[in-house]
Amino acid sequence: KQEVTQIPAALSVPEGENLVLNCSFTDSAIYNLQWFRQDPGKGLTSLLLIQSSQREQTSGRLNASLDKSSGRSTLYIAASQPGDSATYLCAGSGSWGKLQFGAGTQVVVTP
Amino acid sequence: KAGVTQTPRYLIKTRGQQVTLSCSPISGHRSVSWYQQTPGQGLQFLFEYFSETQRNKGNFPGRFSGRQFSNSRSEMNVSTLELGDSALYLCASSLGRGENTEAFFGQGTRLTVV
């Protein structure tokens, strides 16, 4: 059974600092690793999808890496802004698109 | 391009009642998945439908059921509601084939059982 862990559970940084969010998973036989952002009371916004054959994906200030052998993914957010404050979730995709989520990292970026 | 639409956004129901939630996926997407989100348990997978067939099911009691229509719209039903069913219910749509299974979520339905 796939288990996904996110560390740290919460993070507070001053504006401009780079963010590093960690995600680990137990089953290396995942298809994809997807990162999401969730604002309070809202749905999930897809940030990046890393397919199993890829090692990283980039979008603007975001970069995510995937190391299946070690069971880890890392999301980097460069030059953080107050608008980056949210909960960030990673999810591994297994059979038939079922996503197994971590508990999330709550990020606060202070001006 | 329209996103995933969930209706209604908010619901208040009484214990013992039943409820139906609706999800319209992104046009062209044939897979719809449902998730329950609570502060204590986080995001938990309920079930996934692809081309009107349930392909995968999570560990929830039989009171939770769903279906998918020929236009890929999906409904989720919860019967005999319990207080613990209060949660944010999220649906996700994807193409559902192979590795290109990026999931896109709706805004959710907030269900409160009183």
Tab-separated table of C-alpha atoms in Angstrom, chain A residues 31-32 34 36 38 41-49 51-53 89 93 95-103, chain B residues 9-10 31 33 35 37 43 45 48 55-58 88 90 96 98-108 110:
chain	number	residue	atom	x	y	z
A	31	TYR	CA	3.042	6.225	-12.395
A	32	ASN	CA	3.121	9.944	-11.704
A	34	GLN	CA	1.728	15.443	-8.841
A	36	PHE	CA	-1.010	20.638	-5.822
A	38	GLN	CA	-4.834	24.326	-1.866
A	41	GLY	CA	-11.765	26.047	1.835
A	42	LYS	CA	-10.977	25.686	-1.851
A	43	GLY	CA	-10.267	22.879	-4.260
A	44	LEU	CA	-6.849	21.734	-5.407
A	45	THR	CA	-4.879	23.504	-8.110
A	46	SER	CA	-2.467	21.339	-10.061
A	47	LEU	CA	1.038	22.825	-10.049
A	48	LEU	CA	3.260	20.225	-11.668
A	49	LEU	CA	2.985	16.663	-12.903
A	51	GLN	CA	5.580	11.390	-15.143
A	52	SER	CA	7.371	8.230	-14.047
A	53	SER	CA	9.882	8.453	-16.912
A	89	LEU	CA	0.097	18.635	-1.320
A	93	SER	CA	-0.618	8.056	-8.817
A	95	SER	CA	-3.482	1.989	-10.335
A	96	TRP	CA	-6.185	3.498	-12.508
A	97	GLY	CA	-5.382	7.070	-11.600
A	98	LYS	CA	-5.993	6.716	-7.878
A	99	LEU	CA	-4.059	9.427	-6.073
A	100	GLN	CA	-2.506	8.786	-2.675
A	101	PHE	CA	-2.012	12.115	-0.911
A	102	GLY	CA	0.365	13.295	1.744
A	103	ALA	CA	-0.983	15.367	4.625
B	9	ARG	CA	-20.946	24.214	-3.406
B	10	TYR	CA	-22.492	23.946	0.047
B	31	SER	CA	-12.143	9.648	-15.828
B	33	SER	CA	-12.493	10.409	-9.217
B	35	TYR	CA	-12.190	12.257	-2.675
B	37	GLN	CA	-11.216	15.695	2.751
B	43	LEU	CA	-7.672	13.472	1.469
B	45	PHE	CA	-9.951	8.279	-2.228
B	48	GLU	CA	-12.964	6.350	-9.762
B	55	ARG	CA	-12.452	1.004	-12.004
B	56	ASN	CA	-11.290	1.557	-8.473
B	57	LYS	CA	-12.828	1.894	-5.030
B	58	GLY	CA	-11.508	3.149	-1.730
B	88	LEU	CA	-15.224	18.689	1.720
B	90	LEU	CA	-13.710	16.889	-4.182
B	96	GLY	CA	-7.531	8.530	-17.539
B	98	GLY	CA	-1.604	5.684	-19.579
B	99	GLU	CA	0.882	8.068	-18.006
B	100	ASN	CA	-0.939	11.195	-19.051
B	101	THR	CA	-3.153	11.151	-16.003
B	102	GLU	CA	-2.810	14.693	-14.713
B	103	ALA	CA	-5.744	15.255	-12.396
B	104	PHE	CA	-7.688	18.509	-12.270
B	105	PHE	CA	-9.911	19.212	-9.304
B	106	GLY	CA	-13.123	21.103	-8.835
B	107	GLN	CA	-13.802	23.578	-6.037
B	108	GLY	CA	-15.531	20.939	-3.963
B	110	ARG	CA	-18.803	21.359	1.507
